[in-house]
JSON list of C-alpha atoms in Angstrom, two decimals:
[
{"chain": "A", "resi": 1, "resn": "UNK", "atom": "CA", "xyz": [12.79, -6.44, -22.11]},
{"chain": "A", "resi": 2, "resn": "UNK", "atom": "CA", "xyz": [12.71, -4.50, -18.87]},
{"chain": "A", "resi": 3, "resn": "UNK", "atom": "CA", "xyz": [13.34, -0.68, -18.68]},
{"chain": "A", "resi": 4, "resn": "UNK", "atom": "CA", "xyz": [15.36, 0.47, -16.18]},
{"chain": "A", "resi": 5, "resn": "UNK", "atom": "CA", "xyz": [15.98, 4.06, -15.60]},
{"chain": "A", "resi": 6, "resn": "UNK", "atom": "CA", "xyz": [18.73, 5.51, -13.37]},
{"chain": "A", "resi": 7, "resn": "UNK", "atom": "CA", "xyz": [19.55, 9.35, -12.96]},
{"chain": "A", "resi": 8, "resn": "UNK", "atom": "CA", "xyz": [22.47, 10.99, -10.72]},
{"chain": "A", "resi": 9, "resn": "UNK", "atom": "CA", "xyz": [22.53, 14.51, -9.43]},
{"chain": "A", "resi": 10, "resn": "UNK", "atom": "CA", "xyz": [25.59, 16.27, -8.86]},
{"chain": "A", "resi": 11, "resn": "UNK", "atom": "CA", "xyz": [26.17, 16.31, -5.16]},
{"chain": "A", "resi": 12, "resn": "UNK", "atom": "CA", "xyz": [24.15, 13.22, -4.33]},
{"chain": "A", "resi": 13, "resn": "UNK", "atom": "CA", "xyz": [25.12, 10.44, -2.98]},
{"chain": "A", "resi": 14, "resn": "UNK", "atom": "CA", "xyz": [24.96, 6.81, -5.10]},
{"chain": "A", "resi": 15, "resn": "UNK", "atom": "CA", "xyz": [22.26, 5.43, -2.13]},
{"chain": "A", "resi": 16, "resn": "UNK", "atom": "CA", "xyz": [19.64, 8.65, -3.31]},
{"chain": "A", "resi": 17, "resn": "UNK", "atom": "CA", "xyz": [20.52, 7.76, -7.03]},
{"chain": "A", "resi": 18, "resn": "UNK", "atom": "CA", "xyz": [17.18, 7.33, -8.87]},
{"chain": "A", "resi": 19, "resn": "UNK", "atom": "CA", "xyz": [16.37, 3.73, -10.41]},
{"chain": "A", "resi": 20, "resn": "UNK", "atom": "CA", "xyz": [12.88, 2.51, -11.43]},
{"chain": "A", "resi": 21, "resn": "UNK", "atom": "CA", "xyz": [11.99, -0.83, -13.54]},
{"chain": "A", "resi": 22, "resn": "UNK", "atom": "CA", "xyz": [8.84, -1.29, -15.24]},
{"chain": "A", "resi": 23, "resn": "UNK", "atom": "CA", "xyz": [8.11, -4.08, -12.75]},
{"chain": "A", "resi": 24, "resn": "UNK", "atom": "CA", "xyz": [7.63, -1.51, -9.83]},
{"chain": "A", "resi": 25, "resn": "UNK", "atom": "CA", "xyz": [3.95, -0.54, -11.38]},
{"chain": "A", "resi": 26, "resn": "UNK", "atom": "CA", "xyz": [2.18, -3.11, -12.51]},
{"chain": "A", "resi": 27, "resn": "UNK", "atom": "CA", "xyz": [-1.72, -2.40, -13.34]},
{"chain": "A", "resi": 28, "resn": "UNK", "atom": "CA", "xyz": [-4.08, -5.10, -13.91]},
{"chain": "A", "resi": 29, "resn": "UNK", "atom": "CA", "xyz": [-8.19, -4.92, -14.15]},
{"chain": "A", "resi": 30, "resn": "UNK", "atom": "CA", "xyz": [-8.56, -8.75, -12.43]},
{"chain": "A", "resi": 31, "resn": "UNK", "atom": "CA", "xyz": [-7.54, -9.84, -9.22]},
{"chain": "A", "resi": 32, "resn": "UNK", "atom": "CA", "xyz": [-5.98, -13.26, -10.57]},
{"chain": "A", "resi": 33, "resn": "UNK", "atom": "CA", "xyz": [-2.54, -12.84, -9.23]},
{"chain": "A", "resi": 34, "resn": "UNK", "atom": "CA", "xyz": [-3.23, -11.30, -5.69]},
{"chain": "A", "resi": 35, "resn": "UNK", "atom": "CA", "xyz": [-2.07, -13.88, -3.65]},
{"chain": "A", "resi": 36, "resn": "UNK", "atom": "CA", "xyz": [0.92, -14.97, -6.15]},
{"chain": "A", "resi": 37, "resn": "UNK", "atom": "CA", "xyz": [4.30, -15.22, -5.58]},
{"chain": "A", "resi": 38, "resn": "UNK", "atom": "CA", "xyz": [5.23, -12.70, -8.16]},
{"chain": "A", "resi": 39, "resn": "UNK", "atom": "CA", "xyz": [3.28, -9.77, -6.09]},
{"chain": "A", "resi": 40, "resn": "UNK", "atom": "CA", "xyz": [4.52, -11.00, -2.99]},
{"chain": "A", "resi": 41, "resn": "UNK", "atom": "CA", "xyz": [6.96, -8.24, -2.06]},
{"chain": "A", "resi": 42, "resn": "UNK", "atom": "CA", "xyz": [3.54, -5.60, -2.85]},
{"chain": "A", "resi": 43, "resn": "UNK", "atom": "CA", "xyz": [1.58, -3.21, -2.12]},
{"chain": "A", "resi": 44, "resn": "UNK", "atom": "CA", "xyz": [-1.92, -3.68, -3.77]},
{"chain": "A", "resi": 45, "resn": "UNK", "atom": "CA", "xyz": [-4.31, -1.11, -4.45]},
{"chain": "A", "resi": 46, "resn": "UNK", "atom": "CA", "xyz": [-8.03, -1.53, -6.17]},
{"chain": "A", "resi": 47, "resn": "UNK", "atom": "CA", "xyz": [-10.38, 0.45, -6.98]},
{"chain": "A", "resi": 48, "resn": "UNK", "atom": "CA", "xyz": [-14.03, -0.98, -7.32]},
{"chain": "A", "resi": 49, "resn": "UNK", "atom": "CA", "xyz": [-15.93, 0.81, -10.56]},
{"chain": "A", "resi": 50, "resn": "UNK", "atom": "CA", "xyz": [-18.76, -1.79, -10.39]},
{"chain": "A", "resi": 51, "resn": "UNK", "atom": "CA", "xyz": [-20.00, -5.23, -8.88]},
{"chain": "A", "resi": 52, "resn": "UNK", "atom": "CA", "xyz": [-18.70, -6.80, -5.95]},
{"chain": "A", "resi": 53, "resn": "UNK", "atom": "CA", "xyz": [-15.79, -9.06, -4.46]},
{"chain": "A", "resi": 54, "resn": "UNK", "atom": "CA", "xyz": [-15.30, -10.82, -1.52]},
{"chain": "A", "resi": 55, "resn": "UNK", "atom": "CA", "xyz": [-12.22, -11.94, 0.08]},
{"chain": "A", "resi": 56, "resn": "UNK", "atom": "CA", "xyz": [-10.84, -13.37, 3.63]},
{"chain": "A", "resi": 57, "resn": "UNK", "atom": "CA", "xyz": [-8.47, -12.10, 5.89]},
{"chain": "A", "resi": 58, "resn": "UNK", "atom": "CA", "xyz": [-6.42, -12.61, 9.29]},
{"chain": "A", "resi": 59, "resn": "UNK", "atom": "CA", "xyz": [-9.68, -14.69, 9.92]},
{"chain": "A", "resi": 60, "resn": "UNK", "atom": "CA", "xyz": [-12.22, -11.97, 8.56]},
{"chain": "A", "resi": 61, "resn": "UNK", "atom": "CA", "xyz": [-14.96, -11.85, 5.98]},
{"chain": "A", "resi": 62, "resn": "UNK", "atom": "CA", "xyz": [-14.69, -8.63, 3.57]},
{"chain": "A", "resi": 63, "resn": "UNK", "atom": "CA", "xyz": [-16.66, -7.61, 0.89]},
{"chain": "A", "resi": 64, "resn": "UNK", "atom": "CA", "xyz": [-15.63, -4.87, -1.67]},
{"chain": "A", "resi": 65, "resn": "UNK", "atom": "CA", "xyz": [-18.59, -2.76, -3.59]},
{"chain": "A", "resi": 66, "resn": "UNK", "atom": "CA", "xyz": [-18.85, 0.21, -6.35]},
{"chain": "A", "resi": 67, "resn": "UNK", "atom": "CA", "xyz": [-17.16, 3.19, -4.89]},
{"chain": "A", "resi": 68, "resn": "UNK", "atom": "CA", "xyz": [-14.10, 1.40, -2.58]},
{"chain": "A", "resi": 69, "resn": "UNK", "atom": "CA", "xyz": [-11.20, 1.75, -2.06]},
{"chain": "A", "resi": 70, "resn": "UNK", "atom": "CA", "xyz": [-8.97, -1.33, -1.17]},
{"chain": "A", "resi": 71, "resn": "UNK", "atom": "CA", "xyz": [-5.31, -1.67, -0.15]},
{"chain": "A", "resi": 72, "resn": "UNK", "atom": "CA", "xyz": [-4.05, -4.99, 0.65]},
{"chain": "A", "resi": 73, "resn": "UNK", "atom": "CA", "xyz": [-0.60, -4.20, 2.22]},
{"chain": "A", "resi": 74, "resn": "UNK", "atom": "CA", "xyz": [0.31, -8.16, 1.98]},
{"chain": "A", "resi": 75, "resn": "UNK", "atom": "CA", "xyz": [-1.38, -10.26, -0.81]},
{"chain": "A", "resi": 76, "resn": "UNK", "atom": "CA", "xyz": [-0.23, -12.90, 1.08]},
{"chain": "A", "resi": 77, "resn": "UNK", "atom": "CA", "xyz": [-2.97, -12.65, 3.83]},
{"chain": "A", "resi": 78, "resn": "UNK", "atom": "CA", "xyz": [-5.60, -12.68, 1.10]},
{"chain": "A", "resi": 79, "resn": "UNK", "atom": "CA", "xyz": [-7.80, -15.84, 0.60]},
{"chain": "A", "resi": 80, "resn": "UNK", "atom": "CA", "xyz": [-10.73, -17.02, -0.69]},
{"chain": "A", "resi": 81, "resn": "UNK", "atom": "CA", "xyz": [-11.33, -14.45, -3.12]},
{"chain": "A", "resi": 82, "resn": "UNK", "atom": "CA", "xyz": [-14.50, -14.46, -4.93]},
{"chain": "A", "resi": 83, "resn": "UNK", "atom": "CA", "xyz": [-15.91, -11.61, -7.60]},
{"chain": "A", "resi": 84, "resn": "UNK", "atom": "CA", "xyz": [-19.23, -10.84, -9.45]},
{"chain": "A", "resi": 85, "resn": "UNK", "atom": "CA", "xyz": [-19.84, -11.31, -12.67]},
{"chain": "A", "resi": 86, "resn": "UNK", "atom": "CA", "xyz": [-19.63, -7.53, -13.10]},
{"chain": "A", "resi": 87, "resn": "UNK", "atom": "CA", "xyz": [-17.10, -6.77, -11.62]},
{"chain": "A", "resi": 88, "resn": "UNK", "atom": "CA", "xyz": [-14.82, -4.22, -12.48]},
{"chain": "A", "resi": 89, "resn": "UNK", "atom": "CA", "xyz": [-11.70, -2.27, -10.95]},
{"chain": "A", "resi": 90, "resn": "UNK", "atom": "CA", "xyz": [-8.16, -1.06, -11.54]},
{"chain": "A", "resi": 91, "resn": "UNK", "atom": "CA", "xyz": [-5.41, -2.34, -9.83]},
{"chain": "A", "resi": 92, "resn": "UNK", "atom": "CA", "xyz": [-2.38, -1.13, -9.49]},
{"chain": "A", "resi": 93, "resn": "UNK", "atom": "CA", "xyz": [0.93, -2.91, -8.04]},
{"chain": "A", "resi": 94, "resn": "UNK", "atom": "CA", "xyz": [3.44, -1.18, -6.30]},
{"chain": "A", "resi": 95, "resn": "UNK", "atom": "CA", "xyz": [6.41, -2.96, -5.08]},
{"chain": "A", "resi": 96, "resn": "UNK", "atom": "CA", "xyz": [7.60, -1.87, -1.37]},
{"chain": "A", "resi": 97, "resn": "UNK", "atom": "CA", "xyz": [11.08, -1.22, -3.20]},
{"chain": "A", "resi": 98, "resn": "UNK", "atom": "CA", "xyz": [9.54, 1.72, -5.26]},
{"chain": "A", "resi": 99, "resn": "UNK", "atom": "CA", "xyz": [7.33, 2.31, -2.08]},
{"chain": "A", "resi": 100, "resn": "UNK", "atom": "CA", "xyz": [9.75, 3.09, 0.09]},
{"chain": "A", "resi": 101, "resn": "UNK", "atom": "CA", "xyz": [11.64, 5.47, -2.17]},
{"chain": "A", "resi": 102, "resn": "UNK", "atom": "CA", "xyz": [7.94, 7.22, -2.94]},
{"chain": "A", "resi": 103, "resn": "UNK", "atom": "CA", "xyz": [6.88, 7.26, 0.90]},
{"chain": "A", "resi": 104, "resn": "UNK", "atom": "CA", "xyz": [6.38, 10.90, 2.09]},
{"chain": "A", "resi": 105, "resn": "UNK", "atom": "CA", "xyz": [8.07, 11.97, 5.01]},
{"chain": "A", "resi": 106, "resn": "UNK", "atom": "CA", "xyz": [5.32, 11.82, 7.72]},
{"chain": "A", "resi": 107, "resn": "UNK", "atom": "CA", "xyz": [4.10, 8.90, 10.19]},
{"chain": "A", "resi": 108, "resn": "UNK", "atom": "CA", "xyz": [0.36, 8.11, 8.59]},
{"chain": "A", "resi": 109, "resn": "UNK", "atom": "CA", "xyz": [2.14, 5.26, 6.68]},
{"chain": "A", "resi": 110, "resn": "UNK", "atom": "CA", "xyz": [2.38, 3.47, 10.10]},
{"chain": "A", "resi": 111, "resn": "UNK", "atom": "CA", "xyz": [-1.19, 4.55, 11.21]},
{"chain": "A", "resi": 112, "resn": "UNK", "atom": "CA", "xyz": [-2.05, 3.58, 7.47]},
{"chain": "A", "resi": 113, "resn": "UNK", "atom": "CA", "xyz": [-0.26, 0.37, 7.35]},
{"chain": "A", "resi": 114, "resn": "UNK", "atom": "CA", "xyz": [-1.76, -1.24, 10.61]},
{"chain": "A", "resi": 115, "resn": "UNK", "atom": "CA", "xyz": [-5.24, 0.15, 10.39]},
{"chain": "A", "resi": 116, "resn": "UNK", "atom": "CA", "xyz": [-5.43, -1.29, 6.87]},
{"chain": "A", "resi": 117, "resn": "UNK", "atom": "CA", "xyz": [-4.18, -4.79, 8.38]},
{"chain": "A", "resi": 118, "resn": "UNK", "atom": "CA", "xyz": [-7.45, -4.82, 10.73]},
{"chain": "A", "resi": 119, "resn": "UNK", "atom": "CA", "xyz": [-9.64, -3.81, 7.78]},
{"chain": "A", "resi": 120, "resn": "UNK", "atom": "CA", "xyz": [-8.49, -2.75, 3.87]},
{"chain": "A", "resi": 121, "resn": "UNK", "atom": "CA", "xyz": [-11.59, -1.33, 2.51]},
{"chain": "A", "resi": 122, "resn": "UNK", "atom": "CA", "xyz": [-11.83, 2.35, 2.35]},
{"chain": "A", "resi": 123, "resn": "UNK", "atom": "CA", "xyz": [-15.48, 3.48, 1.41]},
{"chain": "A", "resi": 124, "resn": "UNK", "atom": "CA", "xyz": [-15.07, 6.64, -1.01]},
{"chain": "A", "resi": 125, "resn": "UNK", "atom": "CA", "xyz": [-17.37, 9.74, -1.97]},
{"chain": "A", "resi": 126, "resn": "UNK", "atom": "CA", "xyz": [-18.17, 10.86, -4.81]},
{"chain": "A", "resi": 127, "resn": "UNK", "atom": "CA", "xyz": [-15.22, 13.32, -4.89]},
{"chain": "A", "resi": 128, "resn": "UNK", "atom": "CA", "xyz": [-13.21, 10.80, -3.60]},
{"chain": "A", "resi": 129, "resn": "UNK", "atom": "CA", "xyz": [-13.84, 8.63, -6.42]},
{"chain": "A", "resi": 130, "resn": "UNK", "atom": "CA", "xyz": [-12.94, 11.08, -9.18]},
{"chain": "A", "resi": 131, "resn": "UNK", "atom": "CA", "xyz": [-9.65, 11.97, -7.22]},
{"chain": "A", "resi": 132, "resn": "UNK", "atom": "CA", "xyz": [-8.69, 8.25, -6.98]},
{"chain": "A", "resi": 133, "resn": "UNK", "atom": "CA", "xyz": [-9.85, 7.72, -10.52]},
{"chain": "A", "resi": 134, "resn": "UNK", "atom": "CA", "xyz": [-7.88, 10.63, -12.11]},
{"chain": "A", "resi": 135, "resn": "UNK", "atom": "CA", "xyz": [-4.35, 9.77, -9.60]},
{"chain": "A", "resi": 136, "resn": "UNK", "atom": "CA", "xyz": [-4.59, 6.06, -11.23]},
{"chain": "A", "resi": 137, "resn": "UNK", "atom": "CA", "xyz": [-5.44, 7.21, -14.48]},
{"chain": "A", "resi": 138, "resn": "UNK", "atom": "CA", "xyz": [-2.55, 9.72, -14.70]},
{"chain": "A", "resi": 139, "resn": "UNK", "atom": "CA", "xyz": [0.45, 7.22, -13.49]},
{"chain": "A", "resi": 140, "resn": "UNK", "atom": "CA", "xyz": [-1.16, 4.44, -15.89]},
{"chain": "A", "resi": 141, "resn": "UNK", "atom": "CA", "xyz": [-1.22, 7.10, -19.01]},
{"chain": "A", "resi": 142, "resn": "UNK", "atom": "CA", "xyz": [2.53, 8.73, -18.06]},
{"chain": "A", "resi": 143, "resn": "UNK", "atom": "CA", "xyz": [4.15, 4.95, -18.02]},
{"chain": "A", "resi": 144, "resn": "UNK", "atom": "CA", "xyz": [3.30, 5.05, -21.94]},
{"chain": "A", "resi": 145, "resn": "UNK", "atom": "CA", "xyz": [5.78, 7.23, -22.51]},
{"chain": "A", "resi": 146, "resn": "UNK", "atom": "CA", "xyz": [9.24, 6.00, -21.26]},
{"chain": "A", "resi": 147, "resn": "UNK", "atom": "CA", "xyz": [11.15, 8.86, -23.14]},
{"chain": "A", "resi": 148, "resn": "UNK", "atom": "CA", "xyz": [10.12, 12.03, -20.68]},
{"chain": "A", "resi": 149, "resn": "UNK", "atom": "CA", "xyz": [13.67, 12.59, -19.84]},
{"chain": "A", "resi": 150, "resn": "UNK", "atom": "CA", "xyz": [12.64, 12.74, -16.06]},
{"chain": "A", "resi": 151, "resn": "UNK", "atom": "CA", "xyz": [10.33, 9.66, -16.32]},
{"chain": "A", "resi": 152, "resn": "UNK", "atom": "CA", "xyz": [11.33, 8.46, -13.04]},
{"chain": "A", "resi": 153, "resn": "UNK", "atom": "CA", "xyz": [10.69, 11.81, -10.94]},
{"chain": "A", "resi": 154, "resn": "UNK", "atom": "CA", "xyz": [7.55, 11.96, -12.97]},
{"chain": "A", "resi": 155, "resn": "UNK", "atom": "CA", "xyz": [6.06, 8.84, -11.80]},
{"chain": "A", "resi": 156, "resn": "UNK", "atom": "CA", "xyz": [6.97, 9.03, -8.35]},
{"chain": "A", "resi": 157, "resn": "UNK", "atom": "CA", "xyz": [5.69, 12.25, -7.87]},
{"chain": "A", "resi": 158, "resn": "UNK", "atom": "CA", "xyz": [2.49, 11.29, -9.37]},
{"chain": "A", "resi": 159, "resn": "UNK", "atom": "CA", "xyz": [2.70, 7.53, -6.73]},
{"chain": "A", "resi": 160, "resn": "UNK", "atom": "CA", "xyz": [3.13, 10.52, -4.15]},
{"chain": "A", "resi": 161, "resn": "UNK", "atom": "CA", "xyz": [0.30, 12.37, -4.86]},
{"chain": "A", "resi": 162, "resn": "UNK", "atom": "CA", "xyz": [-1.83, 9.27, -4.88]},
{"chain": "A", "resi": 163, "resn": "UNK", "atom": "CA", "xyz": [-0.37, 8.13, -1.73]},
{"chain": "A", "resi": 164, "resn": "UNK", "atom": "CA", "xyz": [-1.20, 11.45, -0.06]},
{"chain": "A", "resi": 165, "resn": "UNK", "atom": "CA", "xyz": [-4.90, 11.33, -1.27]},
{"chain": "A", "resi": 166, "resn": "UNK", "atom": "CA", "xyz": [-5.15, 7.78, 0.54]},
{"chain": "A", "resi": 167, "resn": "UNK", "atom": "CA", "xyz": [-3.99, 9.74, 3.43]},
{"chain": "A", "resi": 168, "resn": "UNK", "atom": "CA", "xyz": [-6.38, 11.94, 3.21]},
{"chain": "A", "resi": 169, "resn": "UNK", "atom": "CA", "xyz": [-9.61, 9.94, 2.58]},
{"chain": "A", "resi": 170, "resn": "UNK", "atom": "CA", "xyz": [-7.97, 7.38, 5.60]},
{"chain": "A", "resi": 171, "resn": "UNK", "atom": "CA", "xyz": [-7.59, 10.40, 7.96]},
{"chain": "A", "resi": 172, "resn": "UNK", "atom": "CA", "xyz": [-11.39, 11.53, 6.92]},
{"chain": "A", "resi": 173, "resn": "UNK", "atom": "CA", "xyz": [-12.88, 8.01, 7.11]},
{"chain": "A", "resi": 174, "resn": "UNK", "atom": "CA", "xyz": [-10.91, 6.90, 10.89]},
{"chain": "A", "resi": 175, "resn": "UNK", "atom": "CA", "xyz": [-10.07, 10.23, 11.88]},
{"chain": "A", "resi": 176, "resn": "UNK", "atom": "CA", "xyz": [-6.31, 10.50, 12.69]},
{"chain": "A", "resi": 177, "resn": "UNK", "atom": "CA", "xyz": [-4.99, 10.07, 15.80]},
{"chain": "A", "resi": 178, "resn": "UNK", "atom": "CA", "xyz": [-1.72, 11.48, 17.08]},
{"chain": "A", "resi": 179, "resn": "UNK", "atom": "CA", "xyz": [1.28, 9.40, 17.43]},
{"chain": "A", "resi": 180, "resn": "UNK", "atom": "CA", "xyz": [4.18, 10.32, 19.77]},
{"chain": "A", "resi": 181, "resn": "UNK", "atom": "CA", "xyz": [7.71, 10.11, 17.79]},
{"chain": "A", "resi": 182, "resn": "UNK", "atom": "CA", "xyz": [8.40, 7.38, 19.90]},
{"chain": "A", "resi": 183, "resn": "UNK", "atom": "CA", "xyz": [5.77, 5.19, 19.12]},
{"chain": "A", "resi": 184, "resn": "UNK", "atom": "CA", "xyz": [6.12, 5.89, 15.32]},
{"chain": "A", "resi": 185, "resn": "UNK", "atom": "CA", "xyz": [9.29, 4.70, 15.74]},
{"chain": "A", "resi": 186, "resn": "UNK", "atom": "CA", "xyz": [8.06, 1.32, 17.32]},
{"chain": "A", "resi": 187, "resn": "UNK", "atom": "CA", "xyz": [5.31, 1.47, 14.68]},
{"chain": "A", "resi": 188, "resn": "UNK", "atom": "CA", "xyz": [7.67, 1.11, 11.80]},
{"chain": "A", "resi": 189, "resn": "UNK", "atom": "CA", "xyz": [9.96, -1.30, 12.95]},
{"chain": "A", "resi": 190, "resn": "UNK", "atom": "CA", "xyz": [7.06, -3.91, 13.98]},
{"chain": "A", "resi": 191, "resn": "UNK", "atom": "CA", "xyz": [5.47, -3.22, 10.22]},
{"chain": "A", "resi": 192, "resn": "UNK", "atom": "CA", "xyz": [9.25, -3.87, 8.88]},
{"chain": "A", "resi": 193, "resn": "UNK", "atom": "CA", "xyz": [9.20, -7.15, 11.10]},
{"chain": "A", "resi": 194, "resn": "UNK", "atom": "CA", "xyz": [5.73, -8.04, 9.47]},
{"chain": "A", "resi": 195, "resn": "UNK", "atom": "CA", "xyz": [7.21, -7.12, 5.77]},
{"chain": "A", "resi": 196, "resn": "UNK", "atom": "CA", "xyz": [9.80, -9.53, 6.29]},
{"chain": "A", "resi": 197, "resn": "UNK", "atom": "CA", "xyz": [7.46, -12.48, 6.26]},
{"chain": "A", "resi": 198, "resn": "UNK", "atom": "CA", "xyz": [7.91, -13.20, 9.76]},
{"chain": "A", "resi": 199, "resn": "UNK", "atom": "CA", "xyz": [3.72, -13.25, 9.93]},
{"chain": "A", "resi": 200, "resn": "UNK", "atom": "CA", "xyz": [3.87, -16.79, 8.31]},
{"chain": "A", "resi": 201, "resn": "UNK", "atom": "CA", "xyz": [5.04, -18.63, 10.95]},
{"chain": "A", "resi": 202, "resn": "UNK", "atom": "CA", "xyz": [4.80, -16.25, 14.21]},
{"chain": "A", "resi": 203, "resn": "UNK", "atom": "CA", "xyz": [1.02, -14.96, 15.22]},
{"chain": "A", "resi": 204, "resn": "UNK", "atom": "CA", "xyz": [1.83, -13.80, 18.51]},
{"chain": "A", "resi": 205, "resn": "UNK", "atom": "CA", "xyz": [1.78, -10.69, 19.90]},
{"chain": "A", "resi": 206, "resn": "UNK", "atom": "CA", "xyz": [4.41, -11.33, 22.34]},
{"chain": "A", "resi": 207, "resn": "UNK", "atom": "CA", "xyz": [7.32, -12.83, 19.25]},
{"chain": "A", "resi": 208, "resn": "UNK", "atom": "CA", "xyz": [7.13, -9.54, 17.91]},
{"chain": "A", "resi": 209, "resn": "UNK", "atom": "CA", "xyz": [7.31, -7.48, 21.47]},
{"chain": "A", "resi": 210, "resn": "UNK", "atom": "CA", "xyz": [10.68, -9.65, 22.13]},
{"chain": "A", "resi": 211, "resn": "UNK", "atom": "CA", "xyz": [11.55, -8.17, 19.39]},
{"chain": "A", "resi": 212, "resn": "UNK", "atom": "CA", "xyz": [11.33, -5.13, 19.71]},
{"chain": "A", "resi": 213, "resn": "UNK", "atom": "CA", "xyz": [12.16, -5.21, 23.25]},
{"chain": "A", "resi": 214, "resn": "UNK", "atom": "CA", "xyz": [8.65, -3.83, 24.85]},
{"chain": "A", "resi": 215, "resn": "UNK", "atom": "CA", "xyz": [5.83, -5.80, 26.34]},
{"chain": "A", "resi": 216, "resn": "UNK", "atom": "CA", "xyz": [3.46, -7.58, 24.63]},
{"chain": "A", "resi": 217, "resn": "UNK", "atom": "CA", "xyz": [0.77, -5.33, 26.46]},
{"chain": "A", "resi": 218, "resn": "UNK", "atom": "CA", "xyz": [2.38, -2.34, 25.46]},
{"chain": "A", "resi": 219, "resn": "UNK", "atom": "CA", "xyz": [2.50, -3.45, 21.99]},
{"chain": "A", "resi": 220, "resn": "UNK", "atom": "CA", "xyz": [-0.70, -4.03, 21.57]},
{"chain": "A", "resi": 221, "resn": "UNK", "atom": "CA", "xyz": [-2.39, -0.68, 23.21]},
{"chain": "A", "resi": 222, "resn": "UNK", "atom": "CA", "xyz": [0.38, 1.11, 21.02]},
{"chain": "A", "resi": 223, "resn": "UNK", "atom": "CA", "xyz": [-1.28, -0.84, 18.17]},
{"chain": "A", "resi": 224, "resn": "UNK", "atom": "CA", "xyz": [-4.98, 0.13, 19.20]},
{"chain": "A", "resi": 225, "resn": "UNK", "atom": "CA", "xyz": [-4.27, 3.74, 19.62]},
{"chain": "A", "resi": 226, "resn": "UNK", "atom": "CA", "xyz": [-4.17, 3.62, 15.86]}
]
């Protein structure tokens, strides 16, 4: 049976009320149900301890390795995937429900979200590693115990905190670039058109600039700047 967990603060309004269900964190140590329908409405995070995997995407040829870091923002565009015999990661599932709640209040998720679309794999340091290893480890031990009377803040602000360390290695690794209000704005709603599904049947650049009521060039060097 499900857990779900719902707190309300004096003074807030129902739409901030707090409500997690076990099914918003799902870890896993095999990358069997990537592409399934259950994790389609996902975010998917791995972290590679040993051996390697390979995998295809938007018409790319990846390969993961000890020491990465991969986000796949839609399992979806994952095919093909193939792993070593010793291979061995965490995963951890994150639906975009509890994502969006957990999100902190800055642009990178947009410079994040597309950036990770062209190419997933994050190579990590060795300090990088331990960080990832010890945010991961934390959330999966603090979902044993259901009972911590703030169980819900607890885990997000521990999602959070792994959240802002991607950030952080994604900044170091691509070096951030600066994003004008304006075009965060644009950012966001073309990711929102791409969460929808609409990416299943509509490829082109210049469906999703109708859209959002820009040209398709524009679009696209918006899209590059990141």
């Amino acid at each position: 049976m499900k857990n779900s967990y719902s707190y309300l603060t004096d003074g807030r309004p129902d739409s901030e009320m707090f409500d997690f269900n076990d099914s918003d964190l799902v870890f896993s140590d095999n990358l069997d149900e990537v592409t399934s329908d259950r994790f389609e409405l996902y975010a998917i995070h791995v972290l590679c301890y040993q051996g390697e995997c390979g995998f295809q995407m938007a018409g790319q040829t990846f390969r993961i390795k000890e020491g990465d870091f991969v986000i796949w923002t839609h399992g979806k565009l994952v095919s093909d995937i193939v792993v070593s015999d010793d291979f061995r990661a965490t995963i951890l599932y994150i639906s975009y429900r509890f994502s969006r709640k957990n999100i902190p209040n800055n642009n990178y998720d947009i410079i994040g979200n597309l950036s990770l679309i062209n190419n997933p794999i994050m190579p990590l340091t060795e300090k990088e590693k331990v960080i990832c290893d010890n945010d991961l480890s934390q959330i999966k031990w603090r979902m044993e115990d259901p009972s911590h009377h703030f169980y819900y803040e607890l885990l997000s602000c521990l999602v959070t905190a792994l959240i802002l360390d991607l950030y952080d290695i994604h900044a170091r690794i691509y070096e951030e670039n600066p994003v004008s209000e304006q075009n965060a704005i644009l950012l966001r709603r073309f990711v929102e058109l791409l969460g929808t599904g609409q990416y299943k049947t509509n490829r082109e650049v210049a469906y999703y600039a109708s859209r959002l009521h820009v040209t398709p060039k524009y679009l696209s060097e918006v899209c590059k700047k990141v």
